XYZ file of C-alpha atoms in Angstrom:
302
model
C 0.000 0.000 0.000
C 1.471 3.461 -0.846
C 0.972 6.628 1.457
C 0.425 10.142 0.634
C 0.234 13.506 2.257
C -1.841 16.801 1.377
C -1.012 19.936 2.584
C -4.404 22.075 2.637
C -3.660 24.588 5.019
C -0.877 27.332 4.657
C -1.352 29.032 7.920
C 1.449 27.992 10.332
C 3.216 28.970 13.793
C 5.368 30.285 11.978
C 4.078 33.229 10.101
C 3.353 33.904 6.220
C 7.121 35.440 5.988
C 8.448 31.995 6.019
C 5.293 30.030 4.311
C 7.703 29.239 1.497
C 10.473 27.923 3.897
C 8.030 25.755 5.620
C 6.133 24.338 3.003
C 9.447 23.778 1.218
C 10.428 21.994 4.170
C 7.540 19.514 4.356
C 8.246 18.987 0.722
C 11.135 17.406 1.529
C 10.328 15.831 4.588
C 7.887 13.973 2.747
C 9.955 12.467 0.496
C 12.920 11.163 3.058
C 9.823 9.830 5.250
C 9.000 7.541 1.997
C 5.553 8.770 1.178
C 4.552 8.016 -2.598
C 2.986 11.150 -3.033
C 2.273 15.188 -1.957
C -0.816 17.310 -2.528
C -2.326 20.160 -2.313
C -5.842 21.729 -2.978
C -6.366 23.462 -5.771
C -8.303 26.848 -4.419
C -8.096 30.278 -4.478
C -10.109 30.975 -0.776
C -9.580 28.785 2.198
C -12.247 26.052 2.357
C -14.475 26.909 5.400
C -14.123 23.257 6.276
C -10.613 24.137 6.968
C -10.126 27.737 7.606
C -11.411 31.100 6.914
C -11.414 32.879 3.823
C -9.019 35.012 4.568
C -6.323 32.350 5.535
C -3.305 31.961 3.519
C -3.825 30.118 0.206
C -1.295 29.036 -2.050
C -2.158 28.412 -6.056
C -2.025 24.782 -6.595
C 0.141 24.340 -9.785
C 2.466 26.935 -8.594
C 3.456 25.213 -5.038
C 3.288 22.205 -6.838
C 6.346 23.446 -9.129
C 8.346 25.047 -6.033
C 7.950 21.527 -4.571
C 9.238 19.765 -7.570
C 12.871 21.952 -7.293
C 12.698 20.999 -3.837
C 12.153 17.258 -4.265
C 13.162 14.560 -6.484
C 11.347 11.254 -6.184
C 7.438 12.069 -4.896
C 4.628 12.063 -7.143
C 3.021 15.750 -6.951
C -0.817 16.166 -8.029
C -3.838 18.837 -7.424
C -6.666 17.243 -4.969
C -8.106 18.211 -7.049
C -8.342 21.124 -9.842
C -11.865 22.714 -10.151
C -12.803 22.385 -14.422
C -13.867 25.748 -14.422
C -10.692 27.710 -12.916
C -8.821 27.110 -16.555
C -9.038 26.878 -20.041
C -8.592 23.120 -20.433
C -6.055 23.969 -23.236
C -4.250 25.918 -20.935
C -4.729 23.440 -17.968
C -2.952 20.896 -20.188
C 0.133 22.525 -20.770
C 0.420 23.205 -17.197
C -0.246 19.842 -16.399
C 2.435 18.899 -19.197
C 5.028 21.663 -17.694
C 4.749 20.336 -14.782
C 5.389 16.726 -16.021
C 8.508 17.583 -17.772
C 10.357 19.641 -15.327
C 10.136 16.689 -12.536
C 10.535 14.303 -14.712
C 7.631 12.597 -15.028
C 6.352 13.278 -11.533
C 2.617 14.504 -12.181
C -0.793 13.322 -11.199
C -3.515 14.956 -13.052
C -6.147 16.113 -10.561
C -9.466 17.393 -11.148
C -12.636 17.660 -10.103
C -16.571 19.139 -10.839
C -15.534 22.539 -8.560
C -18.127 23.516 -5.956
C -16.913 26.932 -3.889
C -19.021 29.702 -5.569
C -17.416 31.766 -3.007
C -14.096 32.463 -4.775
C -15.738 32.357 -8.174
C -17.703 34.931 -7.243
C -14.818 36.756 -5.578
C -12.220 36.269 -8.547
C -14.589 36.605 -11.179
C -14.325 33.573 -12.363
C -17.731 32.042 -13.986
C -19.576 29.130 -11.645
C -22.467 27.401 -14.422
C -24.526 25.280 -12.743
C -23.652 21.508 -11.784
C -25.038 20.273 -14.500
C -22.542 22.426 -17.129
C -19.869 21.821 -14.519
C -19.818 17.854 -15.304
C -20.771 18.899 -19.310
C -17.430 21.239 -18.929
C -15.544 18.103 -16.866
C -16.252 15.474 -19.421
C -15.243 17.947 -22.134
C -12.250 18.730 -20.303
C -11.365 15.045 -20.336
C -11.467 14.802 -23.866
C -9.360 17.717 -24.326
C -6.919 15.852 -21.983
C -6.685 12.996 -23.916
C -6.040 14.183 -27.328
C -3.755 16.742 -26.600
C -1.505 14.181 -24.344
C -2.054 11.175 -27.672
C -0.405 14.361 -29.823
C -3.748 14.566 -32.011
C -3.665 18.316 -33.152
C -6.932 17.689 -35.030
C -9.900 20.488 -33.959
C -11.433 19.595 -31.106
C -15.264 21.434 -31.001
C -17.598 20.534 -28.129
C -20.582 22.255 -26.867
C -18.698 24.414 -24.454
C -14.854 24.327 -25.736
C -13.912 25.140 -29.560
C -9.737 24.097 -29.994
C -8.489 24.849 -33.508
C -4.944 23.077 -33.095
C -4.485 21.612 -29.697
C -1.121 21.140 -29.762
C 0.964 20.130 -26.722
C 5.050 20.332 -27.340
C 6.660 19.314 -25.183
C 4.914 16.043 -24.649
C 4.684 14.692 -21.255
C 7.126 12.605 -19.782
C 4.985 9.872 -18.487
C 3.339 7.789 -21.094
C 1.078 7.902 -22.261
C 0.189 10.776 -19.637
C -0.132 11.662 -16.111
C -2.487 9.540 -14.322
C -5.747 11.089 -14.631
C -7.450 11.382 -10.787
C -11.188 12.468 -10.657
C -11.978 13.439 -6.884
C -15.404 13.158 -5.758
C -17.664 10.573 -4.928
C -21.244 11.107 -6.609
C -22.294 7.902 -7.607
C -24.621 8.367 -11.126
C -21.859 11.046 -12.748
C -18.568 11.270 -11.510
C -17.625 7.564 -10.594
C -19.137 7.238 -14.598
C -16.412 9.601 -15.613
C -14.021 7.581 -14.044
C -14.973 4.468 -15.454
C -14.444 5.955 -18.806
C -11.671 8.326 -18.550
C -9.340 8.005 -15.172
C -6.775 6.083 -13.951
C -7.677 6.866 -10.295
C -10.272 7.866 -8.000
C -10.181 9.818 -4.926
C -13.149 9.235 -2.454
C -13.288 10.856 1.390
C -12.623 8.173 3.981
C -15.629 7.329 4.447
C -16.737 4.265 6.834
C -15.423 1.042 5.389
C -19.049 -0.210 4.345
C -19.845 2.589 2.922
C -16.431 2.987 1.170
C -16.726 -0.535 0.090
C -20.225 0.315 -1.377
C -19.001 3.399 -3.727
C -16.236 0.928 -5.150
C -18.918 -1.669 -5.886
C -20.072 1.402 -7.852
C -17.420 2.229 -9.482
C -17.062 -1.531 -10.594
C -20.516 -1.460 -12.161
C -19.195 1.547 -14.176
C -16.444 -0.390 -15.484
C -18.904 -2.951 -16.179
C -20.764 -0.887 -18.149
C -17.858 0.487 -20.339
C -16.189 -2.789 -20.894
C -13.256 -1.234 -18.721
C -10.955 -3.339 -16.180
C -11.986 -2.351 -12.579
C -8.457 -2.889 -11.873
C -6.897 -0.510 -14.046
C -7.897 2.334 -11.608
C -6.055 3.102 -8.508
C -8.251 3.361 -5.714
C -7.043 6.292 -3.246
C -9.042 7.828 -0.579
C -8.267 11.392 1.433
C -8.739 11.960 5.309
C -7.485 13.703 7.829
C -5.197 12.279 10.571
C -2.853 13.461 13.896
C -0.180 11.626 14.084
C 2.203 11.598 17.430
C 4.577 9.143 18.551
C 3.055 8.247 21.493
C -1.143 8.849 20.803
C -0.995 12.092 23.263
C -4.168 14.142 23.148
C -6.386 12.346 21.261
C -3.601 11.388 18.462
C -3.223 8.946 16.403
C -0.368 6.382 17.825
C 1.776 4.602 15.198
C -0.218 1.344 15.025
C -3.086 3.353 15.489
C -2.345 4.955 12.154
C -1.323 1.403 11.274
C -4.421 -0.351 11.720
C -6.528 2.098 9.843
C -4.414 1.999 6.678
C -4.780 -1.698 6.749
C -8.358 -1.930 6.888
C -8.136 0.243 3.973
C -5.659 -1.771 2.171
C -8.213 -4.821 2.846
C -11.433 -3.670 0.689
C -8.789 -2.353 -1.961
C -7.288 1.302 -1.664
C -4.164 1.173 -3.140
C -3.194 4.604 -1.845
C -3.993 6.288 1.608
C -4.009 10.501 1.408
C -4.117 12.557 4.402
C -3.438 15.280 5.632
C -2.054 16.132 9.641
C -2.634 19.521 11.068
C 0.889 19.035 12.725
C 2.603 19.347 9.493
C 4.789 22.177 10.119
C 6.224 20.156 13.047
C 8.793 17.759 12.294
C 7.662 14.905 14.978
C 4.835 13.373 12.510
C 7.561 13.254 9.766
C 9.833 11.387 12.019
C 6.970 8.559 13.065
C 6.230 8.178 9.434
C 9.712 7.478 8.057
C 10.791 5.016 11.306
C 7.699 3.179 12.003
C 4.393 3.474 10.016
C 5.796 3.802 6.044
C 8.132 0.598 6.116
C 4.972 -1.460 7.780
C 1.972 -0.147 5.221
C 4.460 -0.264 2.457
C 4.428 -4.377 2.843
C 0.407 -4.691 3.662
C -0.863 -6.092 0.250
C -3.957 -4.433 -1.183
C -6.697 -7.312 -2.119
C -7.696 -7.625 -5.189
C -3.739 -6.686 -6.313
C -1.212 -9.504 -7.413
């Protein structure tokens, strides 16, 4: 089972004049702690489930490349990019820059988007749901041609792309993995089926967990896809301390949930820890929860 962190918070002890030291930091610390993978949200406003407004907010692709020249193994990836914050064209070729300069590091995140609140504030356009998923599944498409190197005109009810062309080509072939986050059963597990290589679900209880992947496996079903050709991957929250303290999460603690993940078939465990800026959960990671999950098999994987 693989292990990854998300940073969605940017307010620290420390104070905003060293946000780019400390997130720089955790970059790294991440990496020598042996976690597969780093995130971070891809929003403009603080998400009132984690912060106000107001609270510092980093632009997802950006940090993502300052963590890349900070880092050189860990997979980096949006959790995940709203559709309607870029031109998918555009999108793309950040996507693709992002690719090249870490050498093949990228996930590509992306999501329905849902906070009118810094649409509204920005300026940026928020359709209704339904054009959201119309604008998602055109998005997709977009994706995919530009990253098979088919320059041909792409024009769909919302998009019109006279010569998508995408030079330089990814590294990773034949793209970044393709994540859709969100767990709405009738249209986004569909668009997975069809057009992802992973899925991103909250950590939800393990029956109902196991009941959105039975989902998901119907959607395969239904598109003649293999179910396991998508990498499961679910996103919660956890406080992890060497010892449990306060509430905390002890090592096997940690442990134990991972594996009962592992069990109904998550291949990859995101979190995020609002100790991050302290170096503690970094060293319990690297010493004596990544060298355990990394050996729990993941049923339904050879």
């Amino acid at each position: 089972m693989r292990l990854g962190l998300q940073v969605p918070n940017f307010t620290w002890p420390n104070g905003q004049s060293q946000l780019g030291d400390t997130f720089g930091l955790i970059a790294e610390r991440a990496e020598r702690a042996g976690l597969y993978s780093l995130w971070v949200m891809d929003h403009f406003f603080q998400i009132r489930s984690v912060g106000p407004s107001e609270n510092e907010m980093l632009e997802g692709w950006s940090a993502l490349a300052f963590a890349a020249g900070r880092t050189n193994r860990i997979k980096l990836g949006t959790m995940v990019t709203g559709v309607t914050y870029r031109h998918p064209g555009l999108l793309v070729k950040t996507a693709t820059t992002l690719d090249v300069l870490s050498h093949g590091r990228a996930y590509f995140g992306i999501g329905a988007a849902w906070n009118e609140e810094e649409h509204r504030g920005l300026g940026v356009p928020f359709p209704p749901l339904a054009e959201r998923f119309e604008r998602l599944e055109e998005t997709l498409q977009i994706a995919l041609q530009m990253w098979s190197g088919d320059e041909k005109p792409y024009h769909g009810k919302h998009y019109t792309l006279e010569r998508p062309l995408n030079s330089p080509q990814s590294v990773q072939k034949p793209h970044p993995p393709i994540l859709i986050g969100g767990s709405g059963e009738r249209k986004t597990l569909r668009l997975v089926a069809r057009y992802a290589d992973a899925c991103n679900l909250f950590t939800f209880p393990i029956p109902e967990l196991r009941r959105k992947l039975d989902v998901l496996r119907s959607h395969c079903e239904a598109v003649g896809r293999p179910y396991e050709q998508i990498e499961k991957t679910t996103l919660g929250r956890m406080h992890i301390t060497r010892d449990g303290r306060d509430g905390s999460l002890s090592p096997q603690a940690a442990i134990d949930q991972f594996a009962a993940l592992a069990e109904i078939g998550i291949d990859q465990a995101l979190f995020s820890m609002p100790n991050v800026s302290d170096l503690e959960p970094f060293d319990v990671l690297a010493n004596e929860i990544v060298p355990v999950v990394e050996k729990i098999p993941v049923a339904g994987r050879s």
